Coordinates of C-alpha atoms in Angstrom, one line a residue:
X1 CA 0.0 0.0 0.0
X2 CA 1.4 3.4 -1.1
X3 CA -0.4 5.5 1.5
X4 CA 0.4 5.4 5.2
X5 CA -1.1 7.1 8.2
X6 CA 2.3 8.7 8.8
X7 CA 2.3 10.6 5.5
X8 CA -1.4 11.4 5.8
X9 CA -0.7 13.0 9.2
X10 CA 2.2 15.0 7.7
X11 CA 0.0 16.3 4.8
X12 CA -2.8 17.2 7.3
X13 CA -0.3 19.2 9.4
X14 CA 1.2 20.9 6.4
X15 CA -2.3 22.0 5.3
X16 CA -3.2 23.2 8.8
X17 CA 0.0 25.1 9.5
X18 CA 0.8 26.4 6.0
X19 CA 4.5 25.4 5.9
X20 CA 6.7 22.3 6.1
X21 CA 8.7 23.9 9.0
X22 CA 5.6 24.6 11.2
X23 CA 4.1 21.2 10.4
X24 CA 7.4 19.5 11.4
X25 CA 7.4 21.5 14.7
X26 CA 3.8 20.4 15.4
X27 CA 4.6 16.8 14.7
X28 CA 8.0 17.0 16.7
X29 CA 10.0 16.1 13.6
X30 CA 12.6 17.8 11.4
X31 CA 11.3 19.4 8.1
X32 CA 13.6 17.2 6.0
X33 CA 11.8 14.1 7.2
X34 CA 8.4 15.5 6.1
X35 CA 9.9 16.5 2.7
X36 CA 11.1 12.9 2.3
X37 CA 7.7 11.4 3.1
X38 CA 5.9 13.7 0.7
X39 CA 8.4 13.2 -2.2
X40 CA 8.3 9.4 -1.7
X41 CA 4.5 9.4 -1.9
X42 CA 4.6 11.6 -5.0
X43 CA 7.0 9.1 -6.6
X44 CA 4.9 6.1 -5.6
X45 CA 1.7 7.7 -6.9
X46 CA 3.5 9.2 -9.9
X47 CA 1.5 12.3 -9.2
X48 CA 2.7 15.7 -7.9
X49 CA 0.9 16.7 -4.7
X50 CA 2.5 20.2 -4.5
X51 CA 2.9 22.9 -7.0
X52 CA 6.5 24.2 -6.3
X53 CA 6.6 26.8 -9.0
X54 CA 6.1 29.7 -6.7
X55 CA 8.0 30.9 -3.6
X56 CA 5.7 28.8 -1.5
X57 CA 4.6 25.2 -2.3
X58 CA 0.8 24.8 -2.7
X59 CA -1.3 21.7 -3.0
X60 CA -2.2 20.6 -6.4
X61 CA -5.8 19.3 -7.1
X62 CA -4.6 15.8 -6.5
X63 CA -2.8 16.9 -3.3
X64 CA -6.0 18.5 -2.0
X65 CA -7.9 15.3 -2.7
X66 CA -5.3 13.2 -0.8
X67 CA -5.5 15.7 2.2
X68 CA -9.3 15.7 2.5
X69 CA -9.8 12.0 1.9
X70 CA -6.9 11.3 4.2
X71 CA -8.5 13.2 7.0
X72 CA -11.5 10.9 6.8
X73 CA -9.2 7.9 7.1
X74 CA -7.3 9.4 10.0
X75 CA -10.6 10.2 11.8
X76 CA -11.8 6.6 11.1
X77 CA -8.5 5.3 12.6
X78 CA -8.9 7.4 15.7
X79 CA -12.5 6.2 16.1
X80 CA -11.3 2.6 15.7
X81 CA -8.7 3.1 18.4
X82 CA -11.2 4.6 20.8
X83 CA -13.6 1.7 20.2
X84 CA -10.9 -0.8 20.8
X85 CA -10.1 0.8 24.1
X86 CA -13.8 0.9 25.0
X87 CA -14.1 -2.8 24.1
X88 CA -11.1 -3.5 26.3
X89 CA -12.9 -1.7 29.1
X90 CA -16.0 -3.8 28.6
X91 CA -18.0 -1.7 26.2
X92 CA -19.5 -3.6 23.3
X93 CA -18.6 -2.6 19.7
X94 CA -22.3 -2.9 18.9
X95 CA -25.6 -3.6 20.6
X96 CA -28.7 -5.0 18.9
X97 CA -32.0 -4.0 20.6
X98 CA -35.3 -5.5 19.5
X99 CA -38.6 -3.9 20.4
X100 CA -41.8 -5.9 20.1
X101 CA -44.3 -4.7 17.5
X102 CA -47.0 -4.2 20.1
X103 CA -45.0 -1.4 21.8
X104 CA -44.8 2.1 20.2
X105 CA -41.4 2.4 18.6
X106 CA -41.2 6.2 19.2
X107 CA -40.9 5.6 22.9
X108 CA -37.4 4.3 22.5
X109 CA -36.1 7.6 21.1
X110 CA -35.5 9.4 24.4
X111 CA -33.4 6.6 25.5
X112 CA -31.4 6.5 22.3
X113 CA -30.8 10.3 22.6
X114 CA -29.5 9.9 26.1
X115 CA -27.3 7.1 25.0
X116 CA -25.7 9.2 22.3
X117 CA -25.4 12.2 24.6
X118 CA -23.4 10.1 27.0
X119 CA -20.8 9.9 24.1
X120 CA -20.8 6.1 24.1
X121 CA -19.2 4.7 20.9
X122 CA -21.2 1.4 20.8
X123 CA -23.1 1.2 17.6
X124 CA -26.9 0.6 18.0
X125 CA -29.0 -1.6 15.8
X126 CA -32.7 -1.3 16.4
X127 CA -35.2 -3.8 15.0
X128 CA -38.8 -5.0 15.3
X129 CA -40.1 -8.6 16.0
X130 CA -43.6 -10.0 16.5
X131 CA -44.9 -12.3 19.2
X132 CA -42.4 -15.2 19.7
X133 CA -40.0 -13.5 17.3
X134 CA -38.6 -11.5 20.1
X135 CA -37.6 -14.6 22.1
X136 CA -36.4 -16.2 18.9
X137 CA -34.3 -13.1 18.0
X138 CA -32.5 -13.4 21.4
X139 CA -31.9 -17.1 21.1
X140 CA -30.6 -17.0 17.5
X141 CA -28.5 -13.9 18.4
X142 CA -30.3 -11.5 16.0
X143 CA -30.7 -9.4 19.2
X144 CA -28.8 -8.8 22.4
X145 CA -31.6 -7.2 24.3
X146 CA -35.4 -7.5 23.7
X147 CA -37.9 -5.0 25.0
X148 CA -41.5 -6.3 25.3
X149 CA -41.0 -10.1 24.8
X150 CA -44.5 -11.5 25.2
X151 CA -45.7 -14.7 26.9
X152 CA -43.8 -17.3 28.9
X153 CA -40.0 -17.2 28.5
X154 CA -38.4 -20.2 26.8
X155 CA -36.3 -22.6 28.9
X156 CA -32.8 -21.9 27.5
X157 CA -29.4 -21.5 29.3
X158 CA -28.2 -18.1 30.4
X159 CA -31.5 -16.3 29.6
X160 CA -32.2 -13.4 31.9
X161 CA -35.5 -11.6 32.0
X162 CA -37.5 -9.1 34.1
X163 CA -41.2 -8.4 34.1
X164 CA -41.9 -4.9 32.7
X165 CA -45.7 -4.9 32.9
X166 CA -48.8 -6.2 31.2
X167 CA -51.3 -5.0 28.7
X168 CA -55.1 -5.6 28.4
X169 CA -56.7 -6.7 25.2
X170 CA -60.3 -6.4 23.9
X171 CA -62.1 -8.4 21.2
X172 CA -63.4 -6.0 18.5
X173 CA -65.4 -6.0 15.3
X174 CA -66.6 -3.4 13.0
X175 CA -70.1 -2.1 13.8
X176 CA -71.5 -3.7 10.7
X177 CA -70.0 -7.1 11.3
X178 CA -72.5 -10.0 12.1
X179 CA -70.7 -10.6 15.4
X180 CA -71.6 -7.0 16.5
X181 CA -75.3 -7.9 16.4
X182 CA -75.2 -11.2 18.4
X183 CA -76.0 -11.3 22.1
X184 CA -73.1 -11.4 24.5
X185 CA -71.0 -13.1 25.7
X186 CA -69.7 -14.6 22.4
X187 CA -68.1 -18.0 22.4
X188 CA -65.0 -19.1 20.6
X189 CA -67.0 -21.6 18.6
X190 CA -69.2 -18.7 17.3
X191 CA -66.2 -16.5 16.5
X192 CA -64.4 -19.3 14.7
X193 CA -67.1 -19.1 11.9
X194 CA -65.7 -15.7 10.9
X195 CA -62.4 -14.6 9.5
X196 CA -59.8 -13.5 12.1
X197 CA -56.8 -11.2 11.8
X198 CA -53.5 -12.1 13.4
X199 CA -50.0 -10.5 13.3
X200 CA -47.5 -12.8 11.6
X201 CA -45.1 -14.3 14.1
X202 CA -41.5 -13.6 13.1
X203 CA -39.9 -16.6 14.7
X204 CA -37.3 -18.5 12.7
X205 CA -36.5 -21.4 15.0
X206 CA -39.0 -21.3 17.7
X207 CA -42.6 -22.6 17.0
X208 CA -44.6 -19.5 15.8
X209 CA -47.3 -18.3 18.1
X210 CA -50.9 -17.2 17.3
X211 CA -52.8 -15.0 19.7
X212 CA -56.5 -14.1 19.8
X213 CA -57.6 -16.7 17.2
X214 CA -59.5 -20.0 17.5
X215 CA -57.7 -23.1 16.3
X216 CA -60.0 -23.8 13.4
X217 CA -60.6 -20.2 12.4
X218 CA -59.7 -18.9 9.0
X219 CA -57.3 -16.0 9.5
X220 CA -55.6 -13.3 7.5
X221 CA -52.0 -12.9 8.5
X222 CA -50.8 -9.3 8.7
X223 CA -47.3 -7.7 9.2
X224 CA -48.0 -4.9 11.7
X225 CA -50.4 -3.9 14.5
X226 CA -51.5 -0.9 12.4
X227 CA -52.5 -3.2 9.5
X228 CA -54.4 -5.4 11.9
X229 CA -56.3 -2.4 13.3
X230 CA -57.2 -1.4 9.8
X231 CA -58.5 -4.8 8.9
X232 CA -60.8 -4.7 11.9
X233 CA -62.1 -1.2 11.0
X234 CA -62.7 -2.3 7.4
X235 CA -64.8 -5.2 8.6
X236 CA -62.5 -7.7 6.9
X237 CA -61.7 -9.6 10.0
X238 CA -62.3 -9.8 13.8
X239 CA -59.9 -10.3 16.7
X240 CA -58.2 -8.8 19.7
X241 CA -56.4 -5.5 20.0
X242 CA -54.5 -3.8 22.8
X243 CA -57.1 -1.9 24.8
X244 CA -55.0 1.3 24.6
X245 CA -55.1 1.1 20.8
X246 CA -58.7 0.2 20.5
X247 CA -60.1 2.9 22.8
X248 CA -60.2 5.8 20.3
X249 CA -61.6 3.8 17.4
X250 CA -64.3 2.5 19.7
X251 CA -65.1 6.0 20.9
X252 CA -65.4 7.2 17.2
X253 CA -67.8 4.3 16.4
X254 CA -65.3 2.6 14.1
X255 CA -65.1 -0.5 16.2
X256 CA -67.2 -2.2 18.9
X257 CA -65.9 -4.2 21.8
X258 CA -67.5 -7.6 22.5
X259 CA -67.3 -9.9 25.4
X260 CA -65.8 -13.2 24.5
X261 CA -65.7 -16.3 26.8
X262 CA -62.4 -18.0 27.0
X263 CA -60.3 -15.1 25.7
X264 CA -57.1 -14.3 27.5
X265 CA -57.4 -10.6 27.9
X266 CA -54.0 -9.9 29.6
X267 CA -50.5 -10.3 28.1
X268 CA -47.4 -10.1 30.3
X269 CA -44.2 -8.6 28.8
X270 CA -40.5 -9.0 29.7
X271 CA -37.1 -7.3 29.2
X272 CA -34.8 -10.1 28.2
X273 CA -31.1 -10.6 27.5
X274 CA -28.3 -13.2 27.8
X275 CA -26.7 -12.8 31.2
X276 CA -23.4 -14.4 30.0
X277 CA -22.9 -11.6 27.5
X278 CA -23.5 -8.4 29.5
X279 CA -21.1 -5.6 28.8
X280 CA -21.1 -1.9 29.8
X281 CA -23.5 -0.8 27.1
X282 CA -26.0 -3.5 28.0
X283 CA -25.8 -2.5 31.6
X284 CA -26.5 1.1 30.6
X285 CA -29.7 0.1 28.8
X286 CA -30.8 -2.3 31.6
X287 CA -30.4 0.6 34.2
X288 CA -32.9 2.6 32.1
X289 CA -35.3 0.0 31.0
X290 CA -35.5 -2.5 33.8
X291 CA -38.7 -1.0 35.3
X292 CA -41.8 -2.9 36.4
X293 CA -44.0 -0.3 34.7
X294 CA -42.0 0.1 31.4
X295 CA -45.0 -1.1 29.3
X296 CA -47.2 1.6 30.8
X297 CA -44.5 4.2 30.2
X298 CA -44.2 3.2 26.6
X299 CA -47.9 3.3 26.1
X300 CA -48.1 6.7 27.8
X301 CA -45.5 8.0 25.4
X302 CA -47.8 7.2 22.5
X303 CA -50.6 9.4 23.9
X304 CA -48.4 12.1 25.5

């Protein structure tokens, strides 16, 4: 490789100070050593980096390109050195955080902002998973930390988890749907005669879960909670929704809530991670998110 960080630092210093002599003083070197570095690079690249026709050498266009692009390389090298030191001190190079689809994604931004304001170099990767996909993401190492993992935790080694609250669900239909006219309480057998709407579980290795649908019910599989809500409002399907999400459509007359025998109306959620891989960045996030009422805080953020 013809370029080196040594010569890039020399060119940067020459550009900042204006002369070889001042650059050499800044770098604690003799001017002749800088001249040698520059002339060798010009020879290797077969391109002049300085115009020496005047009393004072000036960068050529090619020299200017080398200086500006070289600064980016120098900055990248400095950042890499800092990251290596932080890894040595127990800070992860990256942290993958997965938020369950049922929680409002916007509620994570204040925490992300605080993380960056703390000048932590760990790179964040944020993602979404659905139902058992949160547990699956942790087990298959697509995520290091999951926020809002639903249902019973799987029995796997080194899995740590904390309860962060629960969420109530209601069974809804459009006002014009046949189920809206039947006397309550409805039974699962009656509901199974009509099309349901479920969010597609994103599990890859764990057995996918289905919530709020009868075993024999014909269902439309949807990618997001928003699309599930829309399907209910359109009268295309029936099913359960988080009570906090259904309240306003019910008040507007777009949906009606129906009592359903045998429906599990509360879901419990967890913060989960692998306790054998807990670095400083993970501990930072756990300190902020390990709260028994985190679900309520996230939901409250949506309506703040």
